[in-house]
PDB file of C-alpha atoms in Angstrom:
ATOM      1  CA  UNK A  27       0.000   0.000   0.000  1.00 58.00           C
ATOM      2  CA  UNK A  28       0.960   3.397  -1.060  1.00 58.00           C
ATOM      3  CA  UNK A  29       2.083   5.927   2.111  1.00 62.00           C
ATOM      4  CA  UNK A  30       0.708   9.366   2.025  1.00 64.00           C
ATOM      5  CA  UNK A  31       3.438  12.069   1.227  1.00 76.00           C
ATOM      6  CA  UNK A  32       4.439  14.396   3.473  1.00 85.00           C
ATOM      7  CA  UNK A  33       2.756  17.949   1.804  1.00 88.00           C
ATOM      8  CA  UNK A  34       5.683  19.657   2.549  1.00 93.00           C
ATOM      9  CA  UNK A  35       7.982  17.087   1.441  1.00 94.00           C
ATOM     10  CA  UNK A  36       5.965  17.415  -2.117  1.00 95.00           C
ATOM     11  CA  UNK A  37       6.246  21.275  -1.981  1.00 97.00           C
ATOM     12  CA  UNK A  38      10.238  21.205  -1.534  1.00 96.00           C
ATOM     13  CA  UNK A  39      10.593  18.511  -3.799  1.00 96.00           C
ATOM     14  CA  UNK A  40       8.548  20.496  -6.417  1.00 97.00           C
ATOM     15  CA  UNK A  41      10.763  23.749  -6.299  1.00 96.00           C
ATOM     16  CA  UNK A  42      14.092  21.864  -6.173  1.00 95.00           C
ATOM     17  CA  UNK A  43      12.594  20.342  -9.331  1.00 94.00           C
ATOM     18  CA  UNK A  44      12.010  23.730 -11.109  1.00 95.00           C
ATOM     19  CA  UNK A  45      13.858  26.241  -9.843  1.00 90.00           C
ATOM     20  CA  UNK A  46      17.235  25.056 -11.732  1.00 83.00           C
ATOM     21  CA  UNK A  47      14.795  24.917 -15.217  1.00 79.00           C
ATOM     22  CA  UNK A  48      15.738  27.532 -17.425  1.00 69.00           C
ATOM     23  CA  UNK A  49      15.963  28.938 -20.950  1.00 63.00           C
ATOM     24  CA  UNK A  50      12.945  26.454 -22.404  1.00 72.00           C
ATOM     25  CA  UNK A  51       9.505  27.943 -22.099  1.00 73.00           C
ATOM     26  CA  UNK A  52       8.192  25.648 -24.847  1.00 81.00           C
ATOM     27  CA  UNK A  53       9.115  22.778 -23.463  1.00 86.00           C
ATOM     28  CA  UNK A  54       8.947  23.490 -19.956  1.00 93.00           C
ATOM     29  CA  UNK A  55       5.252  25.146 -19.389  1.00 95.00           C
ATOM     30  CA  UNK A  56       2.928  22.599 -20.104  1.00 96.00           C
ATOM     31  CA  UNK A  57       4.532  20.510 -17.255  1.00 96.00           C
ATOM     32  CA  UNK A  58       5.391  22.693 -15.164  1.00 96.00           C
ATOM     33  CA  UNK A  59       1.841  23.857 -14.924  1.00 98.00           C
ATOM     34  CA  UNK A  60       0.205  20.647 -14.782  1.00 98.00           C
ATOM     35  CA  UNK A  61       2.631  19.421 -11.354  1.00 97.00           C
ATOM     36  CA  UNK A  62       1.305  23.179 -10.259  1.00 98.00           C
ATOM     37  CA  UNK A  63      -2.113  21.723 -10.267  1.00 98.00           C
ATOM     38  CA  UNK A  64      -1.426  18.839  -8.750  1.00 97.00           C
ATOM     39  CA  UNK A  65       0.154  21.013  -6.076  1.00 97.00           C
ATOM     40  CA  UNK A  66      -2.371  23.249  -5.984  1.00 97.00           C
ATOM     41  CA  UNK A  67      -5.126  20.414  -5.596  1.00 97.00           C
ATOM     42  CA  UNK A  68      -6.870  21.514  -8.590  1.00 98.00           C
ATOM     43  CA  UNK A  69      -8.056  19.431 -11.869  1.00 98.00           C
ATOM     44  CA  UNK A  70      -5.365  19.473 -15.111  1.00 98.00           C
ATOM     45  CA  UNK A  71      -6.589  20.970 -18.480  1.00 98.00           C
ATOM     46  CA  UNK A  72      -8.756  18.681 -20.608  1.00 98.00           C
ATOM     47  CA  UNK A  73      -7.340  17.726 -23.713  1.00 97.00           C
ATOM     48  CA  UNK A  74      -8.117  20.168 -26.703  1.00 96.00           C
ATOM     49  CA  UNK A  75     -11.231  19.349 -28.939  1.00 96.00           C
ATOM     50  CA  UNK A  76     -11.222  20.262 -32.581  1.00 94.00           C
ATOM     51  CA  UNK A  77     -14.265  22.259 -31.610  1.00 95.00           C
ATOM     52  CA  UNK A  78     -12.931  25.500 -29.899  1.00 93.00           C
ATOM     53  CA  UNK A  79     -15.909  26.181 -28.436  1.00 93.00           C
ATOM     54  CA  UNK A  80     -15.544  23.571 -26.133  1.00 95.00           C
ATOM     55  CA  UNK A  81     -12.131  24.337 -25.218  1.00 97.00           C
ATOM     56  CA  UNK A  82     -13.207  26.036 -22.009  1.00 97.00           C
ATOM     57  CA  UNK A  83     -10.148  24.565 -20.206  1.00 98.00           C
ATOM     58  CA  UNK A  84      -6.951  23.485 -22.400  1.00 98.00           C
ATOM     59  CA  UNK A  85      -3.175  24.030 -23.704  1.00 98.00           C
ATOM     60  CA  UNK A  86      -2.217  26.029 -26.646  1.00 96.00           C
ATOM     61  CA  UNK A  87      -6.323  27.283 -26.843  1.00 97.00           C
ATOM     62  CA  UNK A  88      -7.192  29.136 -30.269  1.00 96.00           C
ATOM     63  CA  UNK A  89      -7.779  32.983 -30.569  1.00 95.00           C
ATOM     64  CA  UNK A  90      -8.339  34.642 -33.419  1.00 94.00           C
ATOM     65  CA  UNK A  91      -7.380  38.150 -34.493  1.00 93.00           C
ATOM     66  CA  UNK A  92      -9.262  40.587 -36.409  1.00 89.00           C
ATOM     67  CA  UNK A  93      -6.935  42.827 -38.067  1.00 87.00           C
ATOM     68  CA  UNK A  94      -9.537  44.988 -39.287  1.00 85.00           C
ATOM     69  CA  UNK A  95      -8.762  44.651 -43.040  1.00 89.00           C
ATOM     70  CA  UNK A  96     -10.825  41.505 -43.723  1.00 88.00           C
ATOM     71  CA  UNK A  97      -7.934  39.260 -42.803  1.00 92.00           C
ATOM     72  CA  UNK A  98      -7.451  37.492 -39.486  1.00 92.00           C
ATOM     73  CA  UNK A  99      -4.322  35.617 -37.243  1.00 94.00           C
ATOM     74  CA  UNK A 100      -4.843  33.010 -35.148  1.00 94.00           C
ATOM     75  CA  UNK A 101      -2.835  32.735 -31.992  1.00 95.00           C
ATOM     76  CA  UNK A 102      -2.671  30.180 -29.330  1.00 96.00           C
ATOM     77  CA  UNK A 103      -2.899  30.673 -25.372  1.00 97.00           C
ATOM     78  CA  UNK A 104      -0.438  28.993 -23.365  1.00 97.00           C
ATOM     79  CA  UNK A 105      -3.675  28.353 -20.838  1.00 98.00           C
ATOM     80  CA  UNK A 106      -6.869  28.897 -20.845  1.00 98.00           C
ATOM     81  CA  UNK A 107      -9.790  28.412 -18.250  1.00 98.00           C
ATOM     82  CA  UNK A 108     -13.193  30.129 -19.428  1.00 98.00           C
ATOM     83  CA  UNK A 109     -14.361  32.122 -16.746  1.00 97.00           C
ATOM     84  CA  UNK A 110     -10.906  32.296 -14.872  1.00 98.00           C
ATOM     85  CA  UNK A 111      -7.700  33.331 -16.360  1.00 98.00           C
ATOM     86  CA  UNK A 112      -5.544  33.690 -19.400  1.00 98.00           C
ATOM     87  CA  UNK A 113      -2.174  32.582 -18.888  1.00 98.00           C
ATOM     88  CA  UNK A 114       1.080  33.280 -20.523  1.00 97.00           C
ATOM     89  CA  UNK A 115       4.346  31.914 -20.261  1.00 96.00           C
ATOM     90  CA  UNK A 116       7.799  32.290 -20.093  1.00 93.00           C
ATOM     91  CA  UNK A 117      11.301  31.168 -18.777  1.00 88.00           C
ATOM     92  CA  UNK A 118      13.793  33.825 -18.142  1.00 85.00           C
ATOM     93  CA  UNK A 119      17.066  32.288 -17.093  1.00 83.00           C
ATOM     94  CA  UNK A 120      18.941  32.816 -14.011  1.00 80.00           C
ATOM     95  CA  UNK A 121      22.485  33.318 -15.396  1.00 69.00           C
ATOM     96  CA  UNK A 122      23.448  34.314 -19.302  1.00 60.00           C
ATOM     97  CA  UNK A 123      24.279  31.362 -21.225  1.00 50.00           C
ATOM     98  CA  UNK A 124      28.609  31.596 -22.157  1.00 47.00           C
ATOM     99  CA  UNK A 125      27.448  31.120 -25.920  1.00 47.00           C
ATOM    100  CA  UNK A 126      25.158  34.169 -25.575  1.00 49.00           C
ATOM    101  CA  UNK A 127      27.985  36.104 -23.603  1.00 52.00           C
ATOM    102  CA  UNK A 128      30.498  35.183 -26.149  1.00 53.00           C
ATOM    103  CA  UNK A 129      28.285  36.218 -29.097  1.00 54.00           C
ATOM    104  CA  UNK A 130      27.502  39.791 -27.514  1.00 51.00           C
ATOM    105  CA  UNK A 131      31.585  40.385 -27.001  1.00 58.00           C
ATOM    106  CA  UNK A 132      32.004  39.368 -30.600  1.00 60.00           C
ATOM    107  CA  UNK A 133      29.382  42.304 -31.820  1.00 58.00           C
ATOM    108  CA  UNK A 134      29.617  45.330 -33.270  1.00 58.00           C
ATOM    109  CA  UNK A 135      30.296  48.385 -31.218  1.00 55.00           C
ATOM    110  CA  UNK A 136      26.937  49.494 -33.122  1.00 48.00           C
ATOM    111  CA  UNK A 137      24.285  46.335 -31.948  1.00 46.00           C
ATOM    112  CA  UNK A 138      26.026  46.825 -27.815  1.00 42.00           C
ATOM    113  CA  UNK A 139      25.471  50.699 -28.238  1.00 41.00           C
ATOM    114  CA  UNK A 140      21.808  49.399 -29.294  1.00 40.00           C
ATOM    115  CA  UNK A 141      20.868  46.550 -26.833  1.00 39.00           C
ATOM    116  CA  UNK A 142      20.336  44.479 -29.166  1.00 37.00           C
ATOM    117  CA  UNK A 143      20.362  40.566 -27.676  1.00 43.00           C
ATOM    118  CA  UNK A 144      19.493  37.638 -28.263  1.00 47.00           C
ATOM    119  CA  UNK A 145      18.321  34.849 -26.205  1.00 56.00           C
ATOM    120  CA  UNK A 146      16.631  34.658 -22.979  1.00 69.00           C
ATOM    121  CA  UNK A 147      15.871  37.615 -20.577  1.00 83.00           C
ATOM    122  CA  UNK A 148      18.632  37.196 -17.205  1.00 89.00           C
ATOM    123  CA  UNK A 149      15.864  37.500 -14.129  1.00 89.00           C
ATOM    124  CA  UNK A 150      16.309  40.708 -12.037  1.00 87.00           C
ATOM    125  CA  UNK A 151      17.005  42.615 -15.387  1.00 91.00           C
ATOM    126  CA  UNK A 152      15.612  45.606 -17.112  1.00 92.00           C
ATOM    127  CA  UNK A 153      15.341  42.999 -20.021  1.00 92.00           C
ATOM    128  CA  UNK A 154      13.807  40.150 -18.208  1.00 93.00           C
ATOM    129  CA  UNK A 155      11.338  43.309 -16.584  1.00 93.00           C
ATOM    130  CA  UNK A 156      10.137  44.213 -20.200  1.00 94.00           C
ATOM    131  CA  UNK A 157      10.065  40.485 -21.331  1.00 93.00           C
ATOM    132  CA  UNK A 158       7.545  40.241 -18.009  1.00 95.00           C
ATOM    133  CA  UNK A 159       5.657  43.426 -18.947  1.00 95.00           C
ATOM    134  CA  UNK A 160       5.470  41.906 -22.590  1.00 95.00           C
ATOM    135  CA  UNK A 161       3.731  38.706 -21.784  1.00 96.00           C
ATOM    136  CA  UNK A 162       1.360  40.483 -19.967  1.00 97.00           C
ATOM    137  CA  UNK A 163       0.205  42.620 -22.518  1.00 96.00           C
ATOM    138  CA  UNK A 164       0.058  39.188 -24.697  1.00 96.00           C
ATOM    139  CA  UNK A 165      -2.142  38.047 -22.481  1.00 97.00           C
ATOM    140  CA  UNK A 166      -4.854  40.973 -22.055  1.00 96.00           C
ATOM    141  CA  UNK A 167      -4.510  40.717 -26.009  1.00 95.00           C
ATOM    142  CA  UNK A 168      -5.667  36.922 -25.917  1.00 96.00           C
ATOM    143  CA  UNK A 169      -8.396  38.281 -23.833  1.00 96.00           C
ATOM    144  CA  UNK A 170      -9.254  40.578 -25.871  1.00 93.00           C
ATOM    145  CA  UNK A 171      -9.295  38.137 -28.645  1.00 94.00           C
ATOM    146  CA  UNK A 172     -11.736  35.543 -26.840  1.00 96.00           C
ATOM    147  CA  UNK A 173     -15.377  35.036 -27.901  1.00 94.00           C
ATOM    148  CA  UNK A 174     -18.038  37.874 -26.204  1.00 92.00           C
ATOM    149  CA  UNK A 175     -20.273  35.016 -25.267  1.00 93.00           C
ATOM    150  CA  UNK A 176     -17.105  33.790 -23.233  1.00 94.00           C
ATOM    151  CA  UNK A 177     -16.784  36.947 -21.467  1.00 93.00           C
ATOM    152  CA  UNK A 178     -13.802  38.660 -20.006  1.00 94.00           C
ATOM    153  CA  UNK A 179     -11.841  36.439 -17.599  1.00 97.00           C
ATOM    154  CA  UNK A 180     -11.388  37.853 -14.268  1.00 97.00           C
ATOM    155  CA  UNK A 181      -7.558  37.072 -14.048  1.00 98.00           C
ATOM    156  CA  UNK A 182      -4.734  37.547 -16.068  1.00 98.00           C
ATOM    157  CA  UNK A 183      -1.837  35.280 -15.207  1.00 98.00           C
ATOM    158  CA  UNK A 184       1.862  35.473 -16.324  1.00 98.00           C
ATOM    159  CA  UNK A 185       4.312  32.946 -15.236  1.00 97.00           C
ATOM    160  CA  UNK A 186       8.109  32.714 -15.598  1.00 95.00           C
ATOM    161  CA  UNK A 187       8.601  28.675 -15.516  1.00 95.00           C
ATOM    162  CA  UNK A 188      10.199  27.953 -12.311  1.00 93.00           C
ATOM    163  CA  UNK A 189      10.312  31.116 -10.815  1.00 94.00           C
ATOM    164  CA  UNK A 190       7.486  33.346 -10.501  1.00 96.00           C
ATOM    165  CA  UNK A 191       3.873  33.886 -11.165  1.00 98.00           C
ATOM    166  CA  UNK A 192       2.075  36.638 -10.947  1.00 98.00           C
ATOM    167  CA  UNK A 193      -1.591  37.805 -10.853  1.00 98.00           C
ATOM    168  CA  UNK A 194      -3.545  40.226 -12.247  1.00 98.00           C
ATOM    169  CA  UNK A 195      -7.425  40.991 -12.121  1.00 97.00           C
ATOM    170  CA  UNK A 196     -10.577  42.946 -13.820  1.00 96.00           C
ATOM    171  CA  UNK A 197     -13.141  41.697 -11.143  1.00 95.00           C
ATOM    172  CA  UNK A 198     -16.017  43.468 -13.202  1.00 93.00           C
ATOM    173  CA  UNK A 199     -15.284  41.338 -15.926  1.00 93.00           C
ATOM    174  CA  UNK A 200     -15.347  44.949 -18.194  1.00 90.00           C
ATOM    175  CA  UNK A 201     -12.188  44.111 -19.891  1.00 82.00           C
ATOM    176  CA  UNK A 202     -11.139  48.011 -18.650  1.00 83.00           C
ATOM    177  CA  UNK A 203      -7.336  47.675 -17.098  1.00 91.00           C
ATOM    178  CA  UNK A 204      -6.297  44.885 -15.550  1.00 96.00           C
ATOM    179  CA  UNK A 205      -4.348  45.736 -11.640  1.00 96.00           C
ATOM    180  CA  UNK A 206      -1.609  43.909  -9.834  1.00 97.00           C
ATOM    181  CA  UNK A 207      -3.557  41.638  -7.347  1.00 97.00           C
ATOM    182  CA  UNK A 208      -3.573  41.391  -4.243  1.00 96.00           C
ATOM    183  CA  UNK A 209      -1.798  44.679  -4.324  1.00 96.00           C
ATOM    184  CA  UNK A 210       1.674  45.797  -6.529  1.00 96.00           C
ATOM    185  CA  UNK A 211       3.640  44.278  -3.296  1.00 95.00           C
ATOM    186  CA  UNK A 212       2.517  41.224  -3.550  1.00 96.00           C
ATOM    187  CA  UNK A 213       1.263  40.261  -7.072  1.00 97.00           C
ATOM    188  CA  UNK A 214       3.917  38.166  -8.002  1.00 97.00           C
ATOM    189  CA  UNK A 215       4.796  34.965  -6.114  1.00 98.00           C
ATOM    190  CA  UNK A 216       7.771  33.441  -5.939  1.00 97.00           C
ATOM    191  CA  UNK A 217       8.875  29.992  -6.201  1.00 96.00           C
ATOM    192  CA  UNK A 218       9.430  29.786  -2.311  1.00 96.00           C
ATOM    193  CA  UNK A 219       6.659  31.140  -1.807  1.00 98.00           C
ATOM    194  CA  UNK A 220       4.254  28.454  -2.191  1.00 97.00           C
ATOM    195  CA  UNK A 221       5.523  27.353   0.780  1.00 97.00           C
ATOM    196  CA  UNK A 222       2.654  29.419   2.259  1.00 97.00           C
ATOM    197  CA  UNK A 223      -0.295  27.557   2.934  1.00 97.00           C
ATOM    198  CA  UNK A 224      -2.399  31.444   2.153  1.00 97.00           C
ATOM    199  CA  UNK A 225      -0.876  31.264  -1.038  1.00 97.00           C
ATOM    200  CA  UNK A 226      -1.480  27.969  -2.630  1.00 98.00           C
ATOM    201  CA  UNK A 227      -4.899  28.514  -1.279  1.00 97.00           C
ATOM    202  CA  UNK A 228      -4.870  31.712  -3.142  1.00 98.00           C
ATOM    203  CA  UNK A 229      -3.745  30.182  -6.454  1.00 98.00           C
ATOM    204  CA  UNK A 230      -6.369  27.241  -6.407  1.00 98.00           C
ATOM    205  CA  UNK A 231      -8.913  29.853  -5.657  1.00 98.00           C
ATOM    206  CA  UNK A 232      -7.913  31.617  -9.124  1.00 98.00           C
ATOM    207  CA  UNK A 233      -8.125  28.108 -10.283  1.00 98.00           C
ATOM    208  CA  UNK A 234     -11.745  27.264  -9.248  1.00 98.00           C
ATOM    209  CA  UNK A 235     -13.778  30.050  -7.788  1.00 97.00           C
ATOM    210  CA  UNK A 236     -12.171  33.602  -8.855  1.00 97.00           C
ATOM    211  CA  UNK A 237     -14.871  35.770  -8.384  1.00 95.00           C
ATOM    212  CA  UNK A 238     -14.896  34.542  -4.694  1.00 95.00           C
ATOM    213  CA  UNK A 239     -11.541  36.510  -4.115  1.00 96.00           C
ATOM    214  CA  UNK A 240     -13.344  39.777  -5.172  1.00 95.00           C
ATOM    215  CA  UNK A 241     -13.097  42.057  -2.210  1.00 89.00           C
ATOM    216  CA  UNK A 242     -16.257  43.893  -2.823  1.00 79.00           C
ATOM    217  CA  UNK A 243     -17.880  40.542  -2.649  1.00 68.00           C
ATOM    218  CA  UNK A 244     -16.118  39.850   0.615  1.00 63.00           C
ATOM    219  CA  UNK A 245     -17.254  42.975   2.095  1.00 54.00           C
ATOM    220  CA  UNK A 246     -20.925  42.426   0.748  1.00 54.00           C
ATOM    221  CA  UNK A 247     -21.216  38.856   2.629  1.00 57.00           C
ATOM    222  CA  UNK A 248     -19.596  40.072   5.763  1.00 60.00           C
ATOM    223  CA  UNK A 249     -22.088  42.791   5.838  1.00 65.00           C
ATOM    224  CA  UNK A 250     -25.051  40.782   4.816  1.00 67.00           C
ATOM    225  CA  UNK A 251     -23.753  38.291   8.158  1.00 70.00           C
ATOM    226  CA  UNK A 252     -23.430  41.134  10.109  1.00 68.00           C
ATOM    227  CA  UNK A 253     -27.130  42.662   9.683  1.00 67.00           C
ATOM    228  CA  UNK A 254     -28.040  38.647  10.743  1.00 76.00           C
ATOM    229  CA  UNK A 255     -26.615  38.977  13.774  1.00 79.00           C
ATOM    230  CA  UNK A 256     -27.795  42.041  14.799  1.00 73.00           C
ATOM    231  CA  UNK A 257     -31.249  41.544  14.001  1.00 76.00           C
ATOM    232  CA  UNK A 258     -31.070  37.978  16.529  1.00 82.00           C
ATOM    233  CA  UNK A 259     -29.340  40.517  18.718  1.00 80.00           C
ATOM    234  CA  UNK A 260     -32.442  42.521  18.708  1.00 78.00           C
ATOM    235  CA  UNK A 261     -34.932  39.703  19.133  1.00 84.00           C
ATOM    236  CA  UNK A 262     -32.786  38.124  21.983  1.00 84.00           C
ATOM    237  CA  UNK A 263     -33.116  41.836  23.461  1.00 82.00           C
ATOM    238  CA  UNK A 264     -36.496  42.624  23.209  1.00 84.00           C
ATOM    239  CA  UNK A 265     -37.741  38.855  23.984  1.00 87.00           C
ATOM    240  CA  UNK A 266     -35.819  39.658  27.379  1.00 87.00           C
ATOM    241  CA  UNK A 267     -38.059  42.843  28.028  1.00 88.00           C
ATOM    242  CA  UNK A 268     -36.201  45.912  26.479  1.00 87.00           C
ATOM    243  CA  UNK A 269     -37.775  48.540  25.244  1.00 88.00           C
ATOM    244  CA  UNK A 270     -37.429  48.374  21.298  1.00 85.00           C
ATOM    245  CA  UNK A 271     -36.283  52.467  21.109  1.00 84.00           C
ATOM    246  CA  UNK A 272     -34.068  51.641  23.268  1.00 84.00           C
ATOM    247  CA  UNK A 273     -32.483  48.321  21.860  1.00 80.00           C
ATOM    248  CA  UNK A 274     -31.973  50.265  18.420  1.00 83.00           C
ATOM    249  CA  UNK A 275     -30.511  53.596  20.076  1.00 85.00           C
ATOM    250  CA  UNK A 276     -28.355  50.521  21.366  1.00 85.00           C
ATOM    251  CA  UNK A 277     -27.335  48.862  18.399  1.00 79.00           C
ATOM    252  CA  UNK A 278     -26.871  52.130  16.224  1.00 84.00           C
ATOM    253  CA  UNK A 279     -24.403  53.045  18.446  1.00 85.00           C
ATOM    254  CA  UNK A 280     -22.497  49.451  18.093  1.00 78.00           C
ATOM    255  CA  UNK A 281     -22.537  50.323  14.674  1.00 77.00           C
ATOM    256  CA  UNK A 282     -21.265  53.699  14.488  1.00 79.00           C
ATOM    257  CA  UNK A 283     -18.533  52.326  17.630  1.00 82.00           C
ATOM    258  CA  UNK A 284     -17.866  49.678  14.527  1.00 76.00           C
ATOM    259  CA  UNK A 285     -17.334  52.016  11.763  1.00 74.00           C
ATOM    260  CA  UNK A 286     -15.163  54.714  13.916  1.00 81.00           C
ATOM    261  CA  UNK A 287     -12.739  51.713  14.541  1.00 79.00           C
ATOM    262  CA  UNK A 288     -12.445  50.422  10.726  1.00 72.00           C
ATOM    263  CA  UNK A 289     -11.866  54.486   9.878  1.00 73.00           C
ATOM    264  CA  UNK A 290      -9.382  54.790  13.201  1.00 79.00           C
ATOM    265  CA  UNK A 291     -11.435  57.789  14.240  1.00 81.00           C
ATOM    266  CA  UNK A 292     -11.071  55.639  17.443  1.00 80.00           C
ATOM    267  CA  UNK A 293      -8.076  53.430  18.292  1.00 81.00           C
ATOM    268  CA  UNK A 294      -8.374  49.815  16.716  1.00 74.00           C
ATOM    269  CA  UNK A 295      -8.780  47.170  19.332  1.00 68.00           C
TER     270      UNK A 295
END
């Protein structure tokens, strides 16, 4: 009989797997993001259909282009799940391959006084930066691209194989700019990081429910719980022989107490 694995013995073995991968987007994404799932706890893509339509969760999933003159492109996602995210990929590289180097010392004085280089962006760069920047504009184009009856997806994803992933969102689904989520501090995720129970749970959430991590949502339930409670407060209250006037001088005060605190017109706590 098979032993259960240690979770956290699956996590390090995971990112001692990737994080020496480099330099091979093509050949590296598809697997790296289906052990990610596995890790994650989430379902793998489905295989792709000949019938786009039902591609709502795949590899390589077809877009196509209008460009406006009668003619059209097709171009592929890396990964696609309808109603969740568009993902793009790529592998920056954590040192400059000698062959590279080599070729760059042999150029003209011209193509160094240009930037102009070939292969793959070195992380922490300006180059691998832009490269970064780059696939996320690919991406918002691929959403773009998408079906209207398939709607906008809430997240925008853009992962550097082995390294990093980050997140951004459009939680009305408007397709009007895209932000850095949870915030510009914390939007990309590292490789160590999913070490953090918070943030694998915050990657399968992208995953399964997306909408769920909307914090206008959030605020709505807690609100909707909140008027619950108070209105058994009231019963328990009145059903104890206070005066009703009174009970709701009462609670308007909690609630004002309440609000002062989350605005720190009063000190928190």
């Amino acid at each position: 009989m098979k032993q259960p694995q240690d979770p956290a013995a699956v996590i390090d073995a995971f990112i001692h797997r990737w994080e020496s991968s480099g330099a091979a987007e093509r050949a590296n994404y598809a697997l790296f993001l289906t052990q990610l799932c596995d890790l994650l706890g989430v379902p793998q893509p489905e295989p792709t259909t000949p019938d786009t339509s039902k591609n709502a969760y795949v590899f390589e999933r077809d877009v196509t282009f209008d460009q406006g003159d009668g003619t059209s492109t097709t171009g592929r996602i890396d990964l696609y799940k309808r109603g969740c995210f568009v993902l793009e990929a790529k592998q920056g590289s954590d040192q400059e391959r000698a062959e590279e180097k080599a070729e760059r010392a042999l150029a003209p004085p011209s193509a160094k006084k240009a930037g102009k280089k070939k292969g793959t962006a070195v992380r922490g760069t300006k180059g691998w930066d832009d490269a970064m920047v780059s696939a996320r504009g690919q991406a918002e184009a691929y959403a773009k691209a998408l079906p209207a009856s398939e709607g906008w997806p809430p997240f925008l994803i853009v992962v550097d194989v082995g390294h990093s992933i980050e997140l951004y969102t459009e939680f009305t689904r408007s397709g009007k700019a895209y932000v850095m989520f949870p915030d510009p501090q914390s939007f990309r995720i590292k490789l160590e990081d999913l070490r953090d129970e918070k943030i694998r749970a915050r990657l399968a959430t992208v995953w399964t429910d997306p909408l769920s991590l909307d914090p206008s949502r959030r605020s709505a339930k807690v609100t909707r719980e909140l008027a619950q409670r108070l209105a058994e407060l009231a019963k328990l209250l009145e059903k104890a022989g206070h005066d009703p006037a009174a009970v709701a001088k009462f609670l308007m005060r909690c609630l004002f107490t309440m609000f002062a605190e989350d605005v720190e017109l009063i000190p928190r706590g």
